[in-house]
XYZ file of C-alpha atoms in Angstrom:
731
model
C -110.080 -67.357 -66.501
C -109.953 -66.108 -63.953
C -107.508 -62.544 -63.412
C -106.537 -65.928 -60.776
C -106.184 -68.134 -62.752
C -104.065 -66.174 -65.846
C -101.966 -64.630 -63.630
C -100.920 -68.358 -62.721
C -101.421 -69.453 -66.018
C -98.765 -66.495 -66.239
C -100.777 -65.014 -69.072
C -102.429 -61.856 -67.475
C -101.172 -58.532 -69.617
C -102.523 -55.729 -67.337
C -101.381 -57.565 -63.199
C -101.328 -53.978 -61.655
C -105.757 -53.762 -63.022
C -106.598 -56.838 -59.839
C -102.648 -56.921 -58.035
C -101.549 -53.250 -55.417
C -104.720 -51.819 -53.719
C -108.237 -50.513 -56.243
C -111.001 -49.051 -54.281
C -113.550 -51.829 -53.743
C -117.556 -51.206 -52.138
C -116.236 -48.487 -49.666
C -113.571 -50.063 -49.276
C -109.529 -50.201 -50.111
C -109.050 -54.079 -51.182
C -105.071 -55.343 -51.353
C -104.191 -57.647 -53.985
C -101.045 -59.561 -54.327
C -99.725 -63.170 -56.376
C -97.151 -64.297 -53.552
C -96.313 -68.745 -54.542
C -95.069 -70.305 -52.084
C -95.745 -67.737 -50.095
C -97.525 -69.154 -45.917
C -99.289 -66.204 -45.110
C -98.316 -62.452 -46.413
C -99.336 -58.692 -44.405
C -99.926 -55.065 -44.884
C -98.116 -52.890 -43.152
C -99.363 -49.991 -42.997
C -97.177 -45.909 -42.824
C -97.513 -46.106 -39.083
C -96.319 -49.695 -38.538
C -99.952 -51.539 -38.332
C -99.885 -54.823 -39.685
C -102.555 -56.382 -41.311
C -103.588 -60.490 -42.635
C -104.386 -61.637 -46.061
C -106.075 -64.371 -46.643
C -105.649 -67.108 -49.423
C -108.259 -67.237 -52.118
C -105.802 -68.538 -54.428
C -104.013 -72.305 -54.079
C -101.890 -70.731 -56.527
C -100.767 -68.525 -53.637
C -102.938 -65.246 -54.794
C -103.509 -63.395 -50.613
C -106.673 -60.441 -50.198
C -107.521 -58.419 -48.091
C -109.762 -55.052 -47.023
C -108.495 -52.922 -45.339
C -110.801 -50.038 -43.907
C -110.403 -46.164 -44.201
C -107.195 -46.065 -45.964
C -106.566 -43.802 -49.076
C -105.502 -44.201 -52.572
C -102.805 -43.638 -53.242
C -101.908 -45.947 -49.962
C -97.782 -46.286 -49.776
C -98.615 -49.704 -47.824
C -95.602 -52.663 -47.551
C -95.614 -56.944 -48.053
C -94.723 -58.560 -44.985
C -94.702 -62.487 -46.792
C -93.774 -65.294 -44.870
C -92.363 -68.485 -46.652
C -92.388 -70.477 -43.194
C -88.853 -72.267 -42.783
C -87.681 -69.682 -45.104
C -87.347 -66.663 -43.272
C -89.721 -63.360 -44.097
C -88.357 -60.333 -46.035
C -90.664 -57.137 -46.423
C -91.355 -55.495 -50.348
C -93.167 -52.819 -50.969
C -95.400 -54.122 -52.864
C -94.404 -53.248 -57.332
C -98.319 -53.161 -58.275
C -98.866 -50.129 -56.059
C -97.028 -47.216 -58.262
C -98.636 -45.543 -61.786
C -96.228 -46.394 -64.929
C -92.871 -44.433 -65.011
C -94.039 -44.539 -68.658
C -95.547 -41.551 -69.025
C -98.611 -40.929 -71.750
C -96.237 -38.141 -74.189
C -93.060 -41.452 -73.832
C -96.160 -43.473 -74.884
C -96.678 -41.922 -78.065
C -93.699 -41.316 -79.496
C -92.319 -44.871 -78.981
C -95.946 -45.854 -80.790
C -95.197 -43.862 -83.138
C -91.506 -45.263 -83.501
C -90.475 -41.191 -83.159
C -88.926 -41.028 -79.129
C -84.897 -39.990 -80.337
C -84.218 -40.819 -77.210
C -85.711 -44.571 -76.076
C -82.786 -45.912 -74.454
C -83.896 -42.902 -71.830
C -87.345 -45.122 -71.344
C -87.275 -48.286 -72.141
C -84.622 -50.816 -70.768
C -83.752 -51.298 -66.740
C -83.421 -48.380 -65.247
C -82.944 -47.324 -61.123
C -84.954 -44.408 -59.952
C -86.844 -43.225 -57.044
C -90.306 -43.580 -56.750
C -92.694 -41.388 -53.806
C -89.134 -42.175 -51.230
C -88.406 -45.664 -52.952
C -85.512 -46.455 -54.663
C -86.390 -49.853 -57.174
C -85.493 -49.648 -61.293
C -88.112 -49.220 -64.053
C -88.044 -51.648 -66.219
C -89.429 -51.279 -69.980
C -89.179 -53.211 -73.010
C -90.983 -53.083 -76.135
C -93.122 -56.967 -77.552
C -95.874 -56.487 -79.104
C -97.318 -59.124 -80.177
C -96.236 -60.694 -76.510
C -99.236 -62.306 -74.721
C -97.201 -61.792 -71.244
C -93.842 -60.363 -70.420
C -91.921 -60.727 -67.091
C -88.894 -58.963 -64.985
C -87.059 -62.492 -63.895
C -83.953 -62.248 -62.914
C -82.006 -63.130 -59.442
C -83.578 -60.949 -56.972
C -86.645 -63.366 -57.567
C -84.847 -66.746 -58.338
C -85.647 -66.303 -61.208
C -89.524 -67.013 -61.535
C -91.673 -65.818 -64.168
C -94.757 -65.602 -62.149
C -93.776 -63.117 -59.246
C -93.327 -60.156 -61.227
C -95.159 -59.559 -64.503
C -95.478 -57.288 -66.403
C -98.750 -54.381 -67.099
C -98.939 -53.739 -71.330
C -98.725 -50.063 -71.894
C -101.795 -50.972 -74.556
C -100.767 -50.851 -78.501
C -97.453 -48.987 -78.172
C -96.982 -52.764 -77.445
C -94.594 -51.556 -74.527
C -94.577 -54.009 -70.932
C -93.666 -52.074 -67.820
C -92.828 -52.989 -64.218
C -91.203 -50.764 -61.873
C -89.351 -53.631 -59.130
C -89.035 -51.463 -55.143
C -85.334 -52.027 -54.084
C -83.772 -53.542 -57.641
C -80.439 -52.037 -57.805
C -77.251 -52.085 -59.080
C -75.444 -55.536 -60.013
C -78.597 -56.883 -60.520
C -79.056 -59.615 -63.222
C -82.198 -60.073 -64.823
C -84.285 -60.435 -68.581
C -87.460 -61.193 -69.731
C -90.231 -64.362 -70.070
C -92.548 -63.333 -73.101
C -95.026 -65.617 -73.676
C -95.135 -66.465 -77.456
C -98.501 -66.318 -79.156
C -98.324 -69.594 -80.236
C -97.697 -69.579 -76.800
C -93.981 -70.633 -76.307
C -91.658 -69.438 -73.244
C -89.380 -66.896 -74.254
C -86.546 -66.123 -71.690
C -84.710 -63.077 -73.638
C -82.181 -60.514 -73.054
C -83.277 -56.826 -72.798
C -82.823 -55.201 -75.951
C -82.478 -52.101 -74.545
C -79.545 -53.146 -71.711
C -76.718 -50.957 -70.869
C -74.858 -53.696 -68.789
C -75.011 -57.825 -69.684
C -72.921 -60.231 -68.409
C -68.975 -61.635 -69.271
C -70.058 -64.416 -72.140
C -71.011 -66.591 -72.224
C -73.566 -66.209 -69.772
C -76.553 -63.948 -71.235
C -78.193 -61.876 -68.390
C -78.639 -58.787 -68.723
C -77.347 -56.696 -65.579
C -78.566 -53.435 -64.627
C -76.662 -49.459 -64.494
C -76.734 -46.877 -63.152
C -73.732 -44.543 -64.873
C -71.949 -42.566 -62.767
C -69.107 -41.264 -64.408
C -68.457 -37.420 -64.069
C -68.060 -36.233 -67.360
C -64.414 -33.912 -68.149
C -64.245 -33.156 -72.246
C -66.909 -29.794 -71.988
C -63.623 -28.333 -73.729
C -63.287 -31.239 -75.951
C -67.529 -31.326 -76.705
C -67.876 -27.782 -77.419
C -64.769 -27.366 -79.481
C -66.442 -30.435 -82.016
C -69.800 -28.746 -81.555
C -67.717 -25.262 -83.162
C -65.623 -27.159 -86.110
C -66.154 -28.979 -89.581
C -65.001 -32.258 -89.335
C -64.691 -31.655 -92.949
C -61.267 -28.553 -93.705
C -59.760 -30.600 -90.941
C -56.737 -33.162 -91.032
C -58.144 -36.754 -89.684
C -55.825 -39.441 -89.297
C -57.722 -42.614 -88.086
C -56.016 -45.024 -86.136
C -58.499 -48.776 -86.415
C -58.242 -50.467 -83.241
C -59.471 -54.094 -81.929
C -58.769 -53.132 -78.048
C -58.951 -57.051 -77.677
C -55.510 -57.804 -79.940
C -53.678 -53.536 -79.763
C -52.035 -55.132 -76.105
C -51.799 -57.540 -73.682
C -50.193 -58.398 -70.306
C -48.197 -60.282 -70.209
C -47.248 -60.861 -66.770
C -51.009 -61.643 -66.055
C -51.669 -64.904 -68.399
C -52.030 -62.489 -71.709
C -54.900 -61.464 -70.270
C -56.594 -57.858 -72.326
C -56.127 -54.775 -71.727
C -58.684 -53.293 -69.800
C -60.485 -49.638 -70.417
C -58.323 -48.294 -68.123
C -55.223 -49.072 -69.370
C -55.965 -48.344 -72.441
C -57.420 -45.110 -71.713
C -54.042 -44.699 -70.641
C -51.791 -46.555 -72.607
C -53.397 -46.339 -76.188
C -54.565 -42.136 -75.948
C -50.722 -41.463 -74.902
C -49.865 -44.487 -78.209
C -52.513 -42.254 -80.909
C -51.265 -38.878 -79.504
C -47.145 -39.577 -79.460
C -48.210 -41.218 -82.913
C -50.007 -38.068 -84.047
C -53.363 -39.730 -85.430
C -56.881 -37.459 -84.759
C -59.230 -40.196 -84.200
C -59.061 -43.990 -82.874
C -61.683 -45.432 -84.867
C -62.759 -48.894 -82.327
C -63.439 -51.782 -84.088
C -66.629 -52.530 -82.727
C -67.082 -52.403 -78.441
C -71.290 -53.102 -78.569
C -71.433 -56.497 -76.661
C -71.435 -59.144 -79.141
C -71.038 -62.686 -78.136
C -68.559 -63.707 -80.258
C -64.729 -62.773 -79.343
C -64.382 -63.691 -83.432
C -66.971 -61.842 -85.099
C -64.717 -59.286 -84.365
C -67.394 -57.372 -83.007
C -69.621 -57.178 -86.171
C -71.895 -58.967 -84.755
C -74.096 -58.117 -81.889
C -76.588 -59.054 -79.149
C -76.336 -55.854 -77.133
C -76.763 -52.433 -78.856
C -76.606 -50.444 -75.817
C -73.932 -52.388 -73.738
C -70.092 -52.159 -74.252
C -68.288 -55.855 -73.832
C -67.813 -56.061 -70.288
C -64.144 -58.029 -71.500
C -62.670 -54.908 -70.911
C -64.236 -53.347 -67.780
C -67.619 -51.567 -66.315
C -69.750 -49.189 -68.515
C -68.756 -45.866 -66.644
C -64.793 -47.494 -67.903
C -65.337 -47.090 -70.799
C -66.883 -43.711 -70.810
C -63.564 -43.371 -68.704
C -61.778 -44.721 -72.383
C -63.456 -41.250 -73.597
C -63.219 -39.179 -71.261
C -59.541 -39.542 -70.952
C -58.792 -40.066 -74.764
C -60.518 -36.864 -75.756
C -58.310 -34.605 -72.874
C -55.848 -35.714 -74.617
C -56.695 -34.420 -77.512
C -57.449 -38.092 -79.591
C -61.297 -38.189 -81.185
C -63.264 -41.021 -81.252
C -64.578 -42.984 -83.358
C -66.530 -46.085 -82.470
C -68.608 -48.630 -85.173
C -71.737 -49.383 -85.769
C -73.666 -52.534 -87.193
C -77.673 -51.819 -88.088
C -76.856 -53.537 -91.371
C -77.693 -57.278 -88.965
C -77.367 -59.133 -86.205
C -76.814 -62.273 -85.160
C -79.912 -65.509 -84.585
C -78.196 -65.839 -80.989
C -82.321 -67.196 -79.730
C -80.860 -64.909 -76.247
C -81.136 -61.503 -77.976
C -83.255 -60.088 -80.341
C -83.558 -63.064 -82.674
C -87.942 -63.803 -82.948
C -87.465 -61.642 -79.953
C -91.953 -61.714 -78.945
C -92.082 -64.981 -80.803
C -92.821 -63.451 -84.049
C -90.191 -61.633 -86.607
C -90.399 -58.787 -84.929
C -86.732 -56.797 -85.218
C -86.380 -58.759 -88.576
C -87.924 -59.380 -92.216
C -90.212 -62.557 -91.695
C -89.587 -63.086 -95.435
C -86.398 -64.492 -95.133
C -85.473 -63.107 -99.077
C -84.783 -60.299 -97.139
C -85.063 -61.513 -93.493
C -81.861 -63.224 -93.487
C -78.567 -62.402 -95.120
C -76.827 -64.787 -96.617
C -72.748 -64.934 -96.235
C -72.755 -64.297 -92.359
C -75.813 -66.174 -91.260
C -77.256 -63.697 -89.751
C -80.770 -61.948 -89.836
C -81.708 -58.232 -91.187
C -83.188 -55.217 -89.456
C -86.308 -54.594 -90.811
C -86.131 -50.826 -91.634
C -89.607 -51.057 -93.262
C -90.986 -51.186 -89.748
C -90.326 -47.434 -87.405
C -90.463 -49.203 -84.433
C -86.514 -50.826 -86.183
C -86.186 -47.446 -86.972
C -86.490 -45.706 -84.174
C -84.837 -48.201 -81.804
C -81.079 -48.719 -84.677
C -81.319 -44.492 -84.360
C -82.128 -43.294 -81.190
C -79.193 -46.708 -80.460
C -76.038 -44.434 -82.778
C -77.492 -41.440 -80.534
C -77.101 -43.454 -77.278
C -73.936 -43.161 -78.476
C -73.002 -40.138 -79.014
C -74.928 -38.609 -76.647
C -73.893 -40.894 -73.263
C -70.904 -42.246 -74.186
C -68.996 -38.703 -75.544
C -68.061 -40.621 -79.268
C -67.214 -38.216 -81.924
C -68.251 -40.187 -84.564
C -69.928 -43.492 -86.095
C -68.661 -45.980 -88.730
C -71.507 -47.436 -90.357
C -70.506 -50.757 -90.783
C -71.703 -53.417 -93.745
C -73.424 -49.480 -95.293
C -73.789 -52.076 -98.792
C -75.228 -54.982 -97.978
C -78.305 -52.777 -96.839
C -78.575 -50.494 -99.992
C -79.633 -53.604 -102.455
C -81.823 -56.348 -102.307
C -79.854 -59.041 -103.732
C -76.793 -58.252 -102.746
C -75.134 -61.453 -102.105
C -78.301 -62.739 -103.627
C -78.671 -65.279 -106.722
C -82.224 -64.888 -109.257
C -85.855 -65.647 -107.548
C -83.718 -65.195 -103.898
C -84.213 -61.698 -103.214
C -87.895 -59.435 -103.522
C -87.685 -56.683 -106.038
C -89.158 -53.598 -104.491
C -92.440 -51.914 -105.492
C -90.940 -49.812 -108.603
C -89.156 -53.272 -109.998
C -85.290 -51.605 -108.966
C -82.654 -53.741 -106.536
C -82.712 -50.966 -104.034
C -83.760 -51.222 -100.711
C -86.178 -47.990 -100.332
C -86.687 -48.863 -96.474
C -82.738 -48.737 -95.943
C -82.388 -45.608 -97.596
C -85.010 -43.925 -95.940
C -83.702 -44.781 -93.099
C -79.638 -44.189 -93.292
C -80.956 -41.068 -94.471
C -83.294 -40.253 -90.952
C -80.090 -41.944 -89.461
C -78.194 -39.087 -90.310
C -80.872 -36.011 -89.881
C -81.291 -36.405 -87.059
C -77.391 -37.314 -86.101
C -76.869 -33.662 -86.911
C -78.716 -32.609 -86.682
C -78.797 -33.364 -82.930
C -75.093 -33.547 -82.532
C -72.929 -31.329 -84.254
C -70.008 -31.088 -85.525
C -69.812 -35.755 -85.084
C -69.323 -37.828 -87.895
C -70.917 -40.513 -90.018
C -68.853 -43.076 -92.050
C -70.539 -45.321 -94.644
C -68.430 -48.513 -95.160
C -70.032 -48.307 -98.911
C -68.408 -50.538 -102.034
C -70.224 -49.723 -104.527
C -70.592 -46.411 -107.095
C -74.006 -45.594 -105.409
C -74.402 -41.394 -105.600
C -74.028 -39.345 -103.422
C -73.561 -41.094 -100.111
C -72.150 -38.360 -98.410
C -74.011 -35.853 -100.261
C -76.749 -34.030 -97.618
C -80.468 -35.460 -97.970
C -82.303 -32.117 -99.373
C -79.774 -33.256 -102.233
C -80.437 -36.150 -102.676
C -78.189 -37.513 -100.914
C -78.058 -40.709 -97.786
C -76.722 -37.835 -95.599
C -73.389 -39.697 -94.922
C -70.738 -37.046 -93.798
C -67.968 -39.538 -95.405
C -67.752 -42.175 -97.250
C -64.941 -44.572 -97.153
C -62.436 -44.725 -100.908
C -62.743 -48.524 -101.608
C -61.808 -48.231 -104.604
C -58.886 -46.381 -103.931
C -58.199 -48.564 -101.287
C -58.616 -51.431 -104.558
C -55.765 -49.709 -107.379
C -54.272 -49.062 -104.663
C -53.347 -52.186 -103.494
C -53.864 -53.807 -106.914
C -50.379 -51.065 -108.175
C -48.306 -51.840 -105.162
C -48.901 -55.806 -105.242
C -47.407 -55.766 -108.856
C -43.479 -55.760 -109.036
C -41.771 -52.172 -110.111
C -40.667 -53.871 -113.599
C -44.761 -53.821 -114.563
C -46.145 -51.087 -113.012
C -45.575 -49.026 -116.734
C -48.654 -51.074 -117.624
C -50.831 -50.334 -114.662
C -50.153 -46.656 -113.803
C -53.666 -45.477 -114.580
C -54.187 -47.607 -111.250
C -52.124 -46.144 -109.276
C -54.527 -41.733 -110.662
C -57.465 -43.140 -112.103
C -58.336 -42.368 -107.957
C -58.879 -38.496 -108.863
C -61.404 -39.197 -111.545
C -64.047 -39.716 -108.776
C -62.068 -38.561 -106.252
C -64.263 -35.243 -105.616
C -67.594 -36.732 -106.330
C -67.569 -37.774 -102.392
C -65.889 -36.666 -99.671
C -63.704 -39.616 -99.173
C -61.827 -40.880 -96.291
C -58.616 -43.380 -97.796
C -59.094 -46.923 -95.201
C -56.396 -49.803 -95.278
C -58.224 -51.659 -92.619
C -58.185 -54.550 -91.029
C -60.407 -56.320 -93.750
C -57.400 -55.404 -95.938
C -54.537 -57.185 -93.348
C -56.989 -60.478 -92.959
C -59.026 -63.600 -93.718
C -55.394 -65.097 -95.361
C -54.525 -61.082 -96.921
C -51.379 -60.783 -94.830
C -49.812 -58.121 -94.145
C -49.903 -54.804 -95.945
C -46.015 -55.224 -95.512
C -46.296 -58.663 -97.121
C -48.240 -57.044 -99.735
C -44.529 -55.504 -100.738
C -43.628 -57.973 -103.873
C -39.136 -57.650 -103.602
C -36.685 -57.823 -100.724
C -37.376 -57.409 -97.781
C -35.816 -53.810 -98.684
C -38.001 -53.903 -101.249
C -41.083 -54.822 -99.421
C -40.352 -52.200 -96.530
C -38.824 -49.121 -99.744
C -43.276 -49.940 -100.902
C -44.692 -49.881 -97.752
C -43.545 -46.437 -96.905
C -44.198 -44.867 -99.706
C -47.829 -46.252 -99.513
C -48.122 -44.274 -97.011
C -46.210 -40.710 -97.946
C -49.212 -41.621 -100.948
C -51.699 -42.651 -98.977
C -51.316 -39.564 -96.657
C -50.388 -36.540 -99.748
C -53.163 -37.801 -101.688
C -57.076 -35.977 -101.300
C -58.943 -37.439 -98.963
C -58.774 -38.211 -94.892
C -56.558 -41.146 -93.578
C -57.689 -44.427 -92.338
C -54.699 -47.473 -90.434
C -55.723 -50.262 -89.241
C -53.294 -50.698 -86.069
C -50.211 -52.730 -86.766
C -48.018 -51.277 -89.880
C -47.651 -48.219 -88.278
C -44.596 -50.368 -87.508
C -44.734 -53.064 -90.839
C -46.971 -56.025 -88.760
C -45.776 -59.127 -90.384
C -48.413 -61.540 -89.973
C -51.806 -60.895 -90.581
C -53.792 -59.895 -87.944
C -55.463 -62.574 -85.576
C -58.314 -60.928 -82.805
C -56.205 -63.711 -80.553
C -52.984 -62.336 -80.200
C -51.699 -59.570 -79.702
C -49.610 -57.003 -82.258
C -46.182 -57.845 -82.160
C -44.291 -54.975 -80.397
C -41.388 -56.798 -79.867
C -40.766 -55.475 -83.768
C -39.924 -52.901 -82.552
C -36.364 -53.653 -81.437
C -35.146 -54.408 -85.401
C -34.619 -50.442 -86.450
C -36.149 -51.332 -89.888
C -39.799 -51.915 -87.437
C -39.162 -48.396 -86.006
C -38.729 -46.350 -88.654
C -41.905 -46.956 -90.072
C -43.381 -46.922 -87.183
C -41.065 -43.109 -87.235
C -43.106 -42.383 -90.536
C -46.193 -42.717 -89.439
C -45.621 -40.550 -87.141
C -43.493 -37.726 -89.562
C -46.250 -38.544 -91.789
C -48.863 -37.303 -89.154
C -47.261 -34.366 -88.024
C -46.470 -32.941 -91.536
C -49.534 -33.744 -92.581
C -50.976 -31.837 -89.848
C -48.964 -28.838 -90.011
C -49.314 -28.533 -93.881
C -53.146 -27.082 -94.690
C -52.976 -27.427 -98.375
C -52.878 -31.480 -97.312
C -55.433 -31.380 -95.741
C -57.758 -28.276 -96.069
C -59.664 -28.784 -99.764
C -59.878 -32.707 -99.367
C -62.948 -32.360 -101.188
C -62.429 -30.167 -103.351
C -61.008 -30.188 -107.062
C -59.716 -26.981 -107.271
C -57.501 -28.280 -104.048
C -55.807 -30.613 -105.719
C -53.378 -30.521 -109.624
C -51.688 -33.299 -111.536
C -47.970 -32.104 -112.660
C -46.761 -35.207 -113.455
C -49.520 -38.049 -114.062
C -48.039 -39.532 -117.926
C -44.604 -40.894 -116.715
C -45.552 -44.058 -116.505
C -42.204 -45.802 -117.894
C -40.620 -43.810 -115.249
C -43.358 -45.291 -112.103
C -43.479 -41.374 -111.188
C -45.908 -39.220 -110.805
C -46.200 -35.652 -108.990
C -49.221 -33.748 -107.670
C -49.707 -30.404 -105.390
C -52.285 -29.318 -102.659
C -52.453 -25.573 -102.205
C -55.244 -24.179 -99.429
C -58.453 -21.931 -100.604
C -56.194 -18.497 -100.117
C -54.421 -20.678 -101.986
C -50.988 -19.020 -99.790
C -50.192 -22.083 -98.995
C -49.792 -25.570 -101.428
C -47.530 -28.912 -101.407
C -46.027 -31.035 -104.175
C -45.765 -34.964 -103.548
C -43.092 -36.724 -106.183
C -43.334 -40.657 -105.935
C -40.734 -43.009 -107.588
C -42.403 -45.990 -107.257
C -39.151 -47.994 -109.153
C -36.683 -49.272 -107.847
C -34.143 -46.830 -109.457
C -32.509 -43.866 -108.508
C -33.527 -40.346 -111.265
C -31.095 -38.013 -110.900
C -31.799 -34.467 -112.811
C -35.122 -35.462 -112.479
C -36.956 -32.360 -114.043
C -39.745 -31.880 -111.780
C -43.009 -28.642 -112.346
C -42.709 -26.463 -109.928
C -46.408 -24.542 -109.543
C -43.651 -21.008 -107.649
C -40.950 -19.866 -107.336
C -38.128 -20.239 -104.355
C -35.998 -22.770 -102.215
C -39.011 -26.139 -101.466
C -37.409 -27.876 -98.610
C -37.389 -31.550 -98.704
C -41.212 -32.116 -95.611
C -40.407 -35.629 -96.332
C -38.793 -38.276 -97.607
C -39.269 -41.638 -97.038
C -35.833 -43.146 -98.408
C -33.919 -41.333 -95.881
C -32.101 -43.582 -93.543
C -34.608 -42.718 -90.213
C -36.495 -44.232 -91.970
C -34.683 -47.162 -92.904
C -33.600 -45.905 -95.529
C -31.024 -45.859 -98.001
C -30.209 -42.286 -97.407
C -30.814 -40.671 -101.514
C -31.779 -37.135 -101.265
C -31.554 -34.277 -102.519
C -30.268 -32.250 -99.717
C -32.855 -30.771 -97.782
C -34.666 -28.839 -100.500
C -34.769 -28.191 -103.867
C -34.068 -23.709 -105.352
C -37.109 -23.748 -108.553
C -35.650 -22.318 -111.856
C -37.661 -19.761 -114.304
C -38.153 -23.102 -116.343
C -41.835 -23.596 -117.422
C -42.539 -27.510 -116.666
C -44.761 -29.865 -117.118
C -47.563 -26.757 -117.218
C -46.110 -25.152 -114.182
C -44.080 -22.027 -114.407
C -41.592 -23.306 -112.391
C -38.828 -26.264 -112.595
C -36.274 -28.019 -110.895
C -33.607 -31.038 -110.745
C -34.721 -33.364 -108.167
C -33.707 -36.173 -107.245
C -35.835 -39.104 -106.840
C -35.021 -41.938 -104.493
C -35.772 -45.333 -104.913
C -38.597 -47.261 -104.041
C -39.475 -43.633 -102.600
C -41.841 -40.738 -102.448
C -41.309 -37.157 -101.311
C -42.972 -34.256 -100.679
C -41.918 -30.829 -101.434
C -43.204 -27.411 -99.496
C -41.922 -23.791 -100.136
C -39.414 -22.882 -97.192
C -41.447 -18.938 -97.635
C -43.652 -16.953 -99.849
C -40.892 -15.617 -101.898
C -42.116 -17.037 -105.071
C -45.387 -15.251 -107.185
C -47.827 -18.734 -107.773
C -49.831 -20.348 -110.286
C -52.558 -21.997 -110.317
C -52.744 -24.946 -113.048
């Protein structure tokens, strides 16, 4: 088949070799493919016109120019008869926008800044402004860019293949920011597939699915924040995370209960998180997704934020303002699976490109989605560079990886015969393990000070240990065991808690095996589970008291903290993405009291290094009372590295007031009540110790000092030494 016939049939893999300007027999031949054109003329830089002859009825025009040297900066004047005449720069006269080194790194799957070459980039070449398009589709027979700039006609702008790298490239002069586009891909089986750009930086608002050319213009003002983050260690500082779903945090009732925009949230959410004392917010995935009900966990646009709340630059402004308010931003990220939507990644070039071909590895039985092929280096490159993209281009402070357990095990949610063992006969997905290690190594080497956290619900060893020690390399792991056991304990009626006492204490058996985050996340308040408040037993007063003591226990327990939105004021119904949080509950003093407690817990927690400086060192924690099951009482102490500061937690999880309850103390002097969850200010009954207790030189609970303490009902106390005026002994 001739070059002309291949072009017309949309099957040409290297149109630049035929179209554009080429030397031929001592002159320069210019060819162009303009279907439906009546005439085409070459316009020289000096304005001279030279007519081209139509040499193929399908729309191929050609002409020989004398006395012309290459490169030749010409334009084309295309006459469409009654439809008018246009003058364009010929896309096929430009050299590739991707260099040999880029092609080499892309081909080997080692291009950490993949987004800087693939996708759609507004650029200026030879004085001409346009957009450089590039896409990875190695099995495609041909690829074209289609969009509103060429009437979505796949014949007009075929791309060139850059060899074995599998990358297709084309520079389109005159196409700029805001242009809508897709790739028309000729699959190996002859099927034509219309696909959104996997590296698009902006997308249309669903249900529309086109990619959008985006040229970022945001000017960052968070240099001080980023510099301080680079020099800090998240492991050794306080971390209290507020988990947020942007679309339902707060709605605008004056405009049809619409969701707030990124810019509105930049003001309102940052002010609220700062007032509440949270150090970070964590966003359910903001990456582009077509189905609102997936909460963002079924991503179709990995490099584009959802347009539901504004533009990509609006999201940059959101992050910037959070940083200026002293709040870090963690993004949920989903490299475990992706949806089957035909316009997106599924069978992108007509083959199983991003996913496994074998459904025993490529299809996820729980979510009806597809699993990434981590054994393919280009796919690993796509995902690793995507994580870097959000950290570097959006200044995110951390990445929380969703559903890590589903990645690690080949038999995850699969019955016998539905999975393929690894080469050693085991159920570990060694490709996924290699990918997660690579992800963490690259992220921490390029972005020091950021956070990587794993939602991993099994006993896989070393999730948050360095890769050089055999770990997966995450900075943190969600402590799903703590969450499960703690909620199970608190859901028991107090009369039965004595039989479940060690559900509360068991977490300290393994608390220092990983760098844990204690999560009370969105997963605990959906799918019929109710809210945290409704999980609590007893009458309304007891439910609120139980919730207050749960929070005080959580904030004092070793590990960083995460709380899902709405639970900080005791949301009564379970969360739904279709409605706002019930902010009107704050008109009720009981709910306002819970909110005040969380605010005060954050303030007291951040002010007391003993509660966070040694989160991951067992030497910073000891029990003073772990076995008072019949009383439903526990007590433990925390200290700083230098032992200069110490804090004591005492919890009474029974509805009975316990007067004159002797508690061991590690040092003498006055101990003040930094927190009492039974304070009337929080909605409690006001039982307490008049602000503090005095230690006596009576040994108790293995401690050199002790005091008789009044323990309020269903409540917790934080006791902090007033001053370093007494001797200290470690347990």
